Coordinates of C-alpha atoms in Angstrom, one line a residue:
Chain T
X1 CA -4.7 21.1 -34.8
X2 CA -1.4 22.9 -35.8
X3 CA 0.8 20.3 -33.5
X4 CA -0.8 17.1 -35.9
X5 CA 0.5 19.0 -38.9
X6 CA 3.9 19.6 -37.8
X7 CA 4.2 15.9 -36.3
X8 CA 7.1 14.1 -37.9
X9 CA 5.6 10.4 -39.1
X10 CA 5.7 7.6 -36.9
X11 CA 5.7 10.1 -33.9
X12 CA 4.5 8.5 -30.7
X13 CA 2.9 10.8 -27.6
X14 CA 3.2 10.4 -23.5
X15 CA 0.6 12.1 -21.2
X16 CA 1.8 13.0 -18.0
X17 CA -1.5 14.5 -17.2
X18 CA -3.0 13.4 -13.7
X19 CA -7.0 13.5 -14.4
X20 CA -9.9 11.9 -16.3
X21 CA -12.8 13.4 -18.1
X22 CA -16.6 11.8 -18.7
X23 CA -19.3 12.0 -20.9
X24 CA -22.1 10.6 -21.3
X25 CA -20.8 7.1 -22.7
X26 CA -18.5 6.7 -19.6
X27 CA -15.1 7.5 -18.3
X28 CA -13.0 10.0 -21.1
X29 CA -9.2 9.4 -20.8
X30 CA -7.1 12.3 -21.3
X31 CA -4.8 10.1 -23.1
X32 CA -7.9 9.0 -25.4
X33 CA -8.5 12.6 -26.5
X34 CA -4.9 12.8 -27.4
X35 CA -5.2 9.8 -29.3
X36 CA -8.2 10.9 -31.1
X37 CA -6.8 14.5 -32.2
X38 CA -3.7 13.4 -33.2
X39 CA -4.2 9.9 -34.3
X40 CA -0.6 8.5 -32.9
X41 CA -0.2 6.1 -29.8
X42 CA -0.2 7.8 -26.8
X43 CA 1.4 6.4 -23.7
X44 CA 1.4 7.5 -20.1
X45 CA 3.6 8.2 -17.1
X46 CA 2.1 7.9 -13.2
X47 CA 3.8 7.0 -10.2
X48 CA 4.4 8.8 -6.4
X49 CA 6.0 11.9 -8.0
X50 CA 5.5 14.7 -5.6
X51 CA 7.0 17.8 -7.8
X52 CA 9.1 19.5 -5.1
X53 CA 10.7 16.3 -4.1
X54 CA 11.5 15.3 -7.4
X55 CA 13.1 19.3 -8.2
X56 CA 15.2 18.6 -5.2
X57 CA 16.6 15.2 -7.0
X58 CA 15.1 13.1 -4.0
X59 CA 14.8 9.2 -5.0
X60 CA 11.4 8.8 -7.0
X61 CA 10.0 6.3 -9.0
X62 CA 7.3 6.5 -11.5
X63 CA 5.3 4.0 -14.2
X64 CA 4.9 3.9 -17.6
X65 CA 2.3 2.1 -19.6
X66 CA 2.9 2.0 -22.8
X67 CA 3.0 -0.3 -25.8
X68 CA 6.1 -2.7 -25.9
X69 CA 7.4 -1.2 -29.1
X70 CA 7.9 2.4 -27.7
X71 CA 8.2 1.5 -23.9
X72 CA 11.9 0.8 -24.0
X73 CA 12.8 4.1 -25.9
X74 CA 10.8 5.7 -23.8
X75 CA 12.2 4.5 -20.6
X76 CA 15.5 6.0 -21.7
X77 CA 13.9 9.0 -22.3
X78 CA 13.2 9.8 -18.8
X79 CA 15.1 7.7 -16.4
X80 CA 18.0 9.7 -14.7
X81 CA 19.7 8.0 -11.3
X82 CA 17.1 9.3 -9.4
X83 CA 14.2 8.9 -11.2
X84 CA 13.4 5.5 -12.0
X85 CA 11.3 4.2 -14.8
X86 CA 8.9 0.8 -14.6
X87 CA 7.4 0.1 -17.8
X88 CA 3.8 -1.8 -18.0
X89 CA 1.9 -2.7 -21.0
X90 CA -1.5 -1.0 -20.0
X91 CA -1.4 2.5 -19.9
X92 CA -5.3 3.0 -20.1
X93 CA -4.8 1.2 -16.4
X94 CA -2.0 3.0 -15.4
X95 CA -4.0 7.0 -16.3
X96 CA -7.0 5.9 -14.7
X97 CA -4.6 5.2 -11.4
X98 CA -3.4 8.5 -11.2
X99 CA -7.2 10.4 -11.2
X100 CA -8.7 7.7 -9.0
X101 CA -6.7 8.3 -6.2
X102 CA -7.5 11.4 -5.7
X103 CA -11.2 10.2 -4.4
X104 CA -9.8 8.1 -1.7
X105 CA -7.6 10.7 -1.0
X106 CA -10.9 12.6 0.1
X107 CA -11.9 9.4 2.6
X108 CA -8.0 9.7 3.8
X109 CA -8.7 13.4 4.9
X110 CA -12.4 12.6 6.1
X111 CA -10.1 10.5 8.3
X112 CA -7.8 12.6 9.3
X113 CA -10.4 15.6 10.0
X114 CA -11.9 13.0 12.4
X115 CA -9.1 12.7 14.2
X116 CA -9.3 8.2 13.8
X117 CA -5.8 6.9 13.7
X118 CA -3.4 4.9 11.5
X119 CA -5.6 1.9 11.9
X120 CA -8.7 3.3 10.3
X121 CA -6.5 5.4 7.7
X122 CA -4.6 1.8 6.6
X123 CA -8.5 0.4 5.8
X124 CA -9.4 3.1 4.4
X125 CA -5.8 3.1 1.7
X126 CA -6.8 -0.5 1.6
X127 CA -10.3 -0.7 0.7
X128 CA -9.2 2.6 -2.0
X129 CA -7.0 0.7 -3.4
X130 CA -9.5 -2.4 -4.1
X131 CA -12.2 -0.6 -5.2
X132 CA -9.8 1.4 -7.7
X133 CA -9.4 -1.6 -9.2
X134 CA -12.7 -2.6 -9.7
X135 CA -13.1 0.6 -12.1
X136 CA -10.1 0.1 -13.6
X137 CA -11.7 -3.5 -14.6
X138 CA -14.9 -1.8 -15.7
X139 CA -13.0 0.6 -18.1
X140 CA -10.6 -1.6 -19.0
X141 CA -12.1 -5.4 -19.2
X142 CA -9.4 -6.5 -16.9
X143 CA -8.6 -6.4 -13.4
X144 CA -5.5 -4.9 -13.1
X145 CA -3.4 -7.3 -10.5
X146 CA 0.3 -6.1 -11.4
X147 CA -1.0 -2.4 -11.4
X148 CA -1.6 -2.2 -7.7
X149 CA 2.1 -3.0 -6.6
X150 CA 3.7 -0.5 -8.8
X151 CA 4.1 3.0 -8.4
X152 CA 1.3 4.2 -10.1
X153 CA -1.0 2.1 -7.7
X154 CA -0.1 1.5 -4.4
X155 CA 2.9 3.8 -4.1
X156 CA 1.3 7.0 -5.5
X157 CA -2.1 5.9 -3.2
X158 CA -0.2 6.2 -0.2
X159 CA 1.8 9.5 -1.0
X160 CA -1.5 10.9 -1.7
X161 CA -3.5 9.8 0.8
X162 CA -0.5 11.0 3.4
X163 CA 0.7 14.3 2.6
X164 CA -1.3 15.4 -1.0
X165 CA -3.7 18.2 -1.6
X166 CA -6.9 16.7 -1.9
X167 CA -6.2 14.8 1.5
X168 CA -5.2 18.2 3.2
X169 CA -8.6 19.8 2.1
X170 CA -10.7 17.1 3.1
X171 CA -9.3 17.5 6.7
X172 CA -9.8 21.1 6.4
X173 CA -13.5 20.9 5.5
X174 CA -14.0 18.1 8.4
X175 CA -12.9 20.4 10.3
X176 CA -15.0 23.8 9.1
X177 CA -18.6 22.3 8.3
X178 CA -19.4 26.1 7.9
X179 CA -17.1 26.5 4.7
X180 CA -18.1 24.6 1.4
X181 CA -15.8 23.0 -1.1
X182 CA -14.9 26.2 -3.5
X183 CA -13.9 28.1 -0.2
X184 CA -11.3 24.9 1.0
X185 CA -10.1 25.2 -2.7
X186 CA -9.7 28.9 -2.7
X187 CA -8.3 29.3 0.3
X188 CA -5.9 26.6 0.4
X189 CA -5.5 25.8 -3.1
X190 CA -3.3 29.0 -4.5
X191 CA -5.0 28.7 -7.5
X192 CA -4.5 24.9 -8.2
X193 CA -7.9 23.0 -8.0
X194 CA -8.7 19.9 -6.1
X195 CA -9.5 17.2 -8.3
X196 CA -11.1 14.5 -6.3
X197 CA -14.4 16.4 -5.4
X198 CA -14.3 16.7 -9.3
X199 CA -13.5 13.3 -9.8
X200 CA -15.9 12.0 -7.1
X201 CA -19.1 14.1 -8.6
X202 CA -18.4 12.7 -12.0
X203 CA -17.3 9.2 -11.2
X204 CA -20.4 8.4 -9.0
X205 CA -22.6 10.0 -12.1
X206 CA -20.4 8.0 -14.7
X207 CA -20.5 4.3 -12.9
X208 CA -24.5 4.3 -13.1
X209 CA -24.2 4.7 -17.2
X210 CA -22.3 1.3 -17.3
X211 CA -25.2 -0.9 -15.6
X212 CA -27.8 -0.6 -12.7
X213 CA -26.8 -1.4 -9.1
X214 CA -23.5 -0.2 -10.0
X215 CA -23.3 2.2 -6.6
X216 CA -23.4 -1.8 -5.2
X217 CA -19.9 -2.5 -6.8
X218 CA -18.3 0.4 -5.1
X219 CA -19.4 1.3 -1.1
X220 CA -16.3 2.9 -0.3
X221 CA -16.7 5.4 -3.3
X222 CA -20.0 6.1 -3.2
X223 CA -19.9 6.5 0.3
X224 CA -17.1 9.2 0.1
X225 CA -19.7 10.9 -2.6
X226 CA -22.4 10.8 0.4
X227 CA -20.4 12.4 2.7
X228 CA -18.9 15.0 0.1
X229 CA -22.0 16.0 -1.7
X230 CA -25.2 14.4 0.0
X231 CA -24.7 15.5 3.5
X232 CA -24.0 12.7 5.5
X233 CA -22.1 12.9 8.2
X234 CA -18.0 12.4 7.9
X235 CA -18.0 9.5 10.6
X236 CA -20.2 7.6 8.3
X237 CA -17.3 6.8 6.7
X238 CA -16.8 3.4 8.1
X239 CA -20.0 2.3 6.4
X240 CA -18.5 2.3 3.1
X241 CA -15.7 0.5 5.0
X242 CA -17.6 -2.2 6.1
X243 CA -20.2 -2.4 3.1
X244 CA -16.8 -3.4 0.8
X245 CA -15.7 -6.1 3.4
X246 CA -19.3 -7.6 3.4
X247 CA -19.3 -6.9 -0.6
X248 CA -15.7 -9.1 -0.8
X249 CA -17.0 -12.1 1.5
X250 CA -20.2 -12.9 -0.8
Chain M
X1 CA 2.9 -28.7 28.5
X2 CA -0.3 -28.1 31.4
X3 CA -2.5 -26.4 28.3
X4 CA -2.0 -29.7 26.7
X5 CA -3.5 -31.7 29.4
X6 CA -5.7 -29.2 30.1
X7 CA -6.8 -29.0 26.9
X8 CA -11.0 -30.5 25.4
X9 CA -11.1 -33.0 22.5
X10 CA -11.0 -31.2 19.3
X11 CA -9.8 -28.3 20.7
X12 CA -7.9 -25.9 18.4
X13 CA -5.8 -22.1 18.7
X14 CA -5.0 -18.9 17.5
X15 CA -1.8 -17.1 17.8
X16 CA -1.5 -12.7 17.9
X17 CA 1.8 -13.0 18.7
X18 CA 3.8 -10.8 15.9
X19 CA 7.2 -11.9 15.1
X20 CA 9.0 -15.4 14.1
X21 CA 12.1 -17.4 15.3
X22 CA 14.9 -18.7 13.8
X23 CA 17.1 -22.2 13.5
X24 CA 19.6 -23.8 11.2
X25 CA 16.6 -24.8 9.1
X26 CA 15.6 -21.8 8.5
X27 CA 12.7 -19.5 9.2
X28 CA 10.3 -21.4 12.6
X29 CA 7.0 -19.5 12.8
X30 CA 5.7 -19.1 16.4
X31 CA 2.5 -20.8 15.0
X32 CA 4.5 -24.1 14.4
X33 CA 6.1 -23.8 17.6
X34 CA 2.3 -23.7 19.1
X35 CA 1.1 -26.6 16.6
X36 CA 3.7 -29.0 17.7
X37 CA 3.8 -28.4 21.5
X38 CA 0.0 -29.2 21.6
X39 CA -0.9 -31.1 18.9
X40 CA -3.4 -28.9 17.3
X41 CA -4.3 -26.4 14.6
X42 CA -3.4 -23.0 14.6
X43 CA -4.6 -20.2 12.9
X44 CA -3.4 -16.6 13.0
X45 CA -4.8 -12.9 13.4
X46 CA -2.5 -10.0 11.9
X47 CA -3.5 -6.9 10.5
X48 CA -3.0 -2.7 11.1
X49 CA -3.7 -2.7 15.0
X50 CA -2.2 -0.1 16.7
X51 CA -3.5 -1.6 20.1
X52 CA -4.0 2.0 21.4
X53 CA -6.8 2.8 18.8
X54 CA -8.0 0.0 19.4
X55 CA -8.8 0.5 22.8
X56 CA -10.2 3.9 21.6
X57 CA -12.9 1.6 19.8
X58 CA -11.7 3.6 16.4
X59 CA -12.6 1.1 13.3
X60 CA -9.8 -0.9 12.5
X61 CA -9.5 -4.2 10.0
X62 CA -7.7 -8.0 10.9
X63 CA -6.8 -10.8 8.9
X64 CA -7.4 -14.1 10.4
X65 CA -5.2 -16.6 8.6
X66 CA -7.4 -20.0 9.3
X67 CA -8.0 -23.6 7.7
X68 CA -11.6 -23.1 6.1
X69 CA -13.5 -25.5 8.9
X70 CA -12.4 -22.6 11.5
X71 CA -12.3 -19.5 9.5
X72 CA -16.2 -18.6 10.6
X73 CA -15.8 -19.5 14.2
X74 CA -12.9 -17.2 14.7
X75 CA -14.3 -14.3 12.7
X76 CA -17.2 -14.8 15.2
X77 CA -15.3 -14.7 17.9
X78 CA -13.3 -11.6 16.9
X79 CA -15.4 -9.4 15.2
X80 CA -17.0 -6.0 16.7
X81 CA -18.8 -3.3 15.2
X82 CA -15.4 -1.2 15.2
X83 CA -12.9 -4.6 14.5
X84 CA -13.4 -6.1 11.6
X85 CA -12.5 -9.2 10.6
X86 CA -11.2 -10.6 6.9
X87 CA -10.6 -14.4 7.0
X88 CA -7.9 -16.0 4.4
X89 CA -6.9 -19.9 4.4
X90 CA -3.0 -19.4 4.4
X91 CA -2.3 -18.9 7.9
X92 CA 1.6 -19.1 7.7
X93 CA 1.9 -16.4 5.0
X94 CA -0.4 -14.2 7.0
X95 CA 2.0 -14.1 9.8
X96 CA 4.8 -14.1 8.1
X97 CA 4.0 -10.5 7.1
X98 CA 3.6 -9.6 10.6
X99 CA 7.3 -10.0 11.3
X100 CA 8.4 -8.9 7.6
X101 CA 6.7 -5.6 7.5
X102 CA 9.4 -4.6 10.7
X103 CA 12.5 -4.6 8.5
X104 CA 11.1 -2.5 5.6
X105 CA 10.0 -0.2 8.5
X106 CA 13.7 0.4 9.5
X107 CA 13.9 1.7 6.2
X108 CA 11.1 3.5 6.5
X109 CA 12.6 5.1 8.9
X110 CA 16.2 5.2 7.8
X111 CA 14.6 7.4 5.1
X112 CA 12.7 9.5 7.1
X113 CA 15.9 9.7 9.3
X114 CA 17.7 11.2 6.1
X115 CA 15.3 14.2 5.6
X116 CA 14.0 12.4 2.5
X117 CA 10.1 12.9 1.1
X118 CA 6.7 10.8 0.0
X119 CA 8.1 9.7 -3.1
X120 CA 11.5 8.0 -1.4
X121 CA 9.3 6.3 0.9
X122 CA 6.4 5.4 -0.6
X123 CA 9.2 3.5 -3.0
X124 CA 10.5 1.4 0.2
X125 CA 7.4 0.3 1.0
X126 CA 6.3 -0.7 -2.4
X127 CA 9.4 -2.7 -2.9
X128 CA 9.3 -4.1 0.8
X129 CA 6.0 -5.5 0.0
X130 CA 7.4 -6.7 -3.3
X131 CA 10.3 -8.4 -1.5
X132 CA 8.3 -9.9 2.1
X133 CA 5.8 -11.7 -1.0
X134 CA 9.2 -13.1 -2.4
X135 CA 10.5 -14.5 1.6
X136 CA 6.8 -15.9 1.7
X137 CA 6.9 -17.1 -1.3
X138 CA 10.4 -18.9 -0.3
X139 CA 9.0 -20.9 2.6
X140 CA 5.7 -21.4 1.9
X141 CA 6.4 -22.0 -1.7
X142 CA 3.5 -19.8 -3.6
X143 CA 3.8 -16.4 -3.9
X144 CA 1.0 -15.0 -1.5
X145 CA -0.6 -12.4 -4.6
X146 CA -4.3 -12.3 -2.6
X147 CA -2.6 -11.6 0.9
X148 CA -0.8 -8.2 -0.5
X149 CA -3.9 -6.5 -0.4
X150 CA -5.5 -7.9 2.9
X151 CA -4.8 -5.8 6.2
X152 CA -2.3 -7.6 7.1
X153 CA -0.2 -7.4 4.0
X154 CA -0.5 -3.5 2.2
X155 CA -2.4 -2.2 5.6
X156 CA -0.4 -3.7 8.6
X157 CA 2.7 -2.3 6.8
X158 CA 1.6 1.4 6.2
X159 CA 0.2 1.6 9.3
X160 CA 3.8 0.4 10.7
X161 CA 6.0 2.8 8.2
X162 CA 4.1 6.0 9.2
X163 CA 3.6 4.9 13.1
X164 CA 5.2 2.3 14.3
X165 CA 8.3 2.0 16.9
X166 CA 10.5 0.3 14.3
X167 CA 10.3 3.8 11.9
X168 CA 10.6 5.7 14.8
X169 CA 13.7 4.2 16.3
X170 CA 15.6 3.5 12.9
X171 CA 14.6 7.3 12.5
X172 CA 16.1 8.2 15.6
X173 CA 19.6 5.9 14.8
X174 CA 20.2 7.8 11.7
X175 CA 19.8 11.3 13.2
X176 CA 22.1 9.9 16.1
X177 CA 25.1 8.4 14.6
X178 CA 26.7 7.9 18.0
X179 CA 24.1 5.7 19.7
X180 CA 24.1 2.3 18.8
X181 CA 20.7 0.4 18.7
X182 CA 20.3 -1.0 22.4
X183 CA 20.7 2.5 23.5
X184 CA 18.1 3.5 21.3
X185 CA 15.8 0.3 22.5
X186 CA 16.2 1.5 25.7
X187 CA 15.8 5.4 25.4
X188 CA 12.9 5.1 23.3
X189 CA 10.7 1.7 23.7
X190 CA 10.4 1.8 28.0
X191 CA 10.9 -1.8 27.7
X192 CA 9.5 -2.9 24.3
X193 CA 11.7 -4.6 22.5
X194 CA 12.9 -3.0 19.0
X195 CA 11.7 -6.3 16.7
X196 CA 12.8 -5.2 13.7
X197 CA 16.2 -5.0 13.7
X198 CA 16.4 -8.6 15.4
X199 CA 14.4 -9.8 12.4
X200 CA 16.5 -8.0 10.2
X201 CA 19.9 -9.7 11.5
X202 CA 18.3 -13.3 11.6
X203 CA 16.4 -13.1 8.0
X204 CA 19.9 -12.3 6.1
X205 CA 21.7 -15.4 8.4
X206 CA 18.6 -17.5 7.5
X207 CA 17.9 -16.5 4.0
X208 CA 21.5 -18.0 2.9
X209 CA 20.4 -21.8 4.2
X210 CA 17.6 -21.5 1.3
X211 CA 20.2 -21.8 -1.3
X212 CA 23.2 -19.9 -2.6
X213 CA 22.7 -16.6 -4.0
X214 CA 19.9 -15.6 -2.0
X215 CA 20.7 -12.5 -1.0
X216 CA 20.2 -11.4 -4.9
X217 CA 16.8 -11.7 -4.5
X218 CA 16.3 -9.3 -2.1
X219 CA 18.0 -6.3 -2.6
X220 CA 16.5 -4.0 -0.4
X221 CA 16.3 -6.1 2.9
X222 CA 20.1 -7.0 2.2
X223 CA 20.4 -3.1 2.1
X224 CA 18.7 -2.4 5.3
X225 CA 21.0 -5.3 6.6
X226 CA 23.8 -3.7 5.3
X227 CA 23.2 -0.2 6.6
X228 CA 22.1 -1.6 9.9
X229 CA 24.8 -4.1 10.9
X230 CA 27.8 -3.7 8.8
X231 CA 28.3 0.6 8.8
X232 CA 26.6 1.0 5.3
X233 CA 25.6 5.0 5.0
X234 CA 21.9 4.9 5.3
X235 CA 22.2 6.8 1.9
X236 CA 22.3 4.1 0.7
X237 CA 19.2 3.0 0.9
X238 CA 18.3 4.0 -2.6
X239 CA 20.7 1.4 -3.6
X240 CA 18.8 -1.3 -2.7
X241 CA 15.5 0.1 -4.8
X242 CA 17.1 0.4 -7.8
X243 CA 18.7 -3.4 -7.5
X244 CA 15.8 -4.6 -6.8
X245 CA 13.6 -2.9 -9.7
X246 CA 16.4 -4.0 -12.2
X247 CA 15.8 -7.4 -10.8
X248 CA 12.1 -7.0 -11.8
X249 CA 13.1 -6.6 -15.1
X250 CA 15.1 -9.4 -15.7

């Protein structure tokens, strides 16, 4: 493309995109495709970064995974005094953060649309958060333990699962079982579109290419799937709840 | 004491009781309290249970905190279709968070108090996480990585920053820069006692008898210290993030 030509050498890229793609091998990072068509390293930056907050200069932070080499330079590049920069070594971790919360985002809502309280909704942000994880260690080859407490993981799962788009939807199609998906997104959307059913569909297609029994690995997930696209009932929710806890003690 | 006459051969406890004392030692968990008044093990149940919802039978999670020879009894004991029950073998460290998780909720609410959004919270209670592992870590001597992610680590302390009476009255403080905090107690908790701030004012005195220094390596619950006992701006809050992320970094 025109941008590879007019790439200085030893340029580096950063994806601040919030999404993933699949094919039929697998998962598709946006960050991959990057890295393919322009052949440079391509880092990424995630974190609780609700846009309006951050135009209003409110305290944020965000993630950056990046190679060593370029995450210092880069770090200068966006901190400002209230914006604040964590670098991590593994940004193929860090992208696949940012699109996978947006499916427990959908079981936060569910929640909501129910009416259950903050005890259910913690499990639920709990039980996300592990089984977000668990793909990230299928993609990746590693279980990403110092993801989960920065901003990309836990931080951005909460804001998201408490006042984000894909959570307020989910609520809103609890709560109208006459209205379908592309309606919720239409109507409430303003033209943005609500990536966690998209997510959802693809991810519970994508995690049977990598081995058989796979749905096993993930109850919470595949449960959300159930309820979003299979027509089970929202309240079964707390199936995929308990299936994880039963799946952990083994 | 009568239980301990009272008590059968073999006989062993469980404490709910959220919160922990203090000495000249340092930090005395009620637990330890129980264990040498009668002479027996005790284990611990903490987790995100708003007792109201609860008593709604909505699903809600617990960590039992339990030497391995009692773990199964207890979950068997405790465990309902609707309460769920995870068990982990480090008892002390699982209550520990349920006192903990009651000062980052001050800033919780400090920050809701300010008019500030997600991103600003969600940041407080990824570093508050970050910094109760570190108090664990301090008198139990191993940094508690597995319990972060149980119900009563991550969970417990959501549920308490979006819900609890701790956000709710350090909230109300900040909006009301005339009252001081019994009045608040007393307007708002019909009796309850406000936990957090008490825990707050006895960590920072205790924290100093583990060694000199201390209060470096905890930024943000020095902060919430700061801005609730010694006429800090609750601005300030932000301070306290960003100290504690350049600690990370060291």
């Amino acid at each position: 493309p025109d941008i590879k030509r007019s790439m200085v050498k030893n340029a580096f890229g950063i994806s601040l995109i919030k999404g993933i793609d699949f094919d039929s091998n697998g998962i598709v990072l946006v960050s991959d495709v990057i890295r393919k068509a322009l052949e440079i390293d391509v880092s990424v930056l995630m974190g609780a970064n609700v846009a309006k907050e951050i135009a209003n200069e409110e305290f944020a932070e965000a993630t950056i995974g990046a190679k060593p080499k370029h995450a210092k330079t880069l770090k200068i590049l966006f901190q400002t005094p209230y914006f604040r920069i964590q670098t991590v070594s593994n940004p193929r971790a860090v992208e696949l953060c940012g699109a996978l919360k947006n499916v427990v985002a959908l079981g936060a809502g569910f929640c909501d649309g129910l009416g259950l309280g903050n005890n259910t909704k913690a499990a639920i942000i709990r039980i996300g958060l592990i089984e977000m994880a668990r793909v990230i260690e299928q993609v990746t080859g590693r279980f990403p333990t110092e993801i989960l407490v920065e901003s990309c993981g836990v931080a951005d799962l909460i804001t998201t699962c408490y006042g984000g788009r894909n959570r307020k939807c989910a609520e809103a199609w609890v709560r109208n079982p006459e209205k379908n998906w592309d309606t919720i997104e239409k109507e409430m959307l303003n033209g943005q579109s609500l990536q966690g059913t998209l997510t959802c569909l693809e991810l519970n297609k994508v995690l049977k290419t990598y081995g058989e029994n796979v749905n096993e690995k993930y109850p919470l997930f595949k449960n959300i799937y159930d309820i979003a696209f299979q027509g089970a009932p929202a309240s079964s929710i707390v199936e995929g709840l308990v299936a994880e806890e039963e799946l952990n003690e083994r």
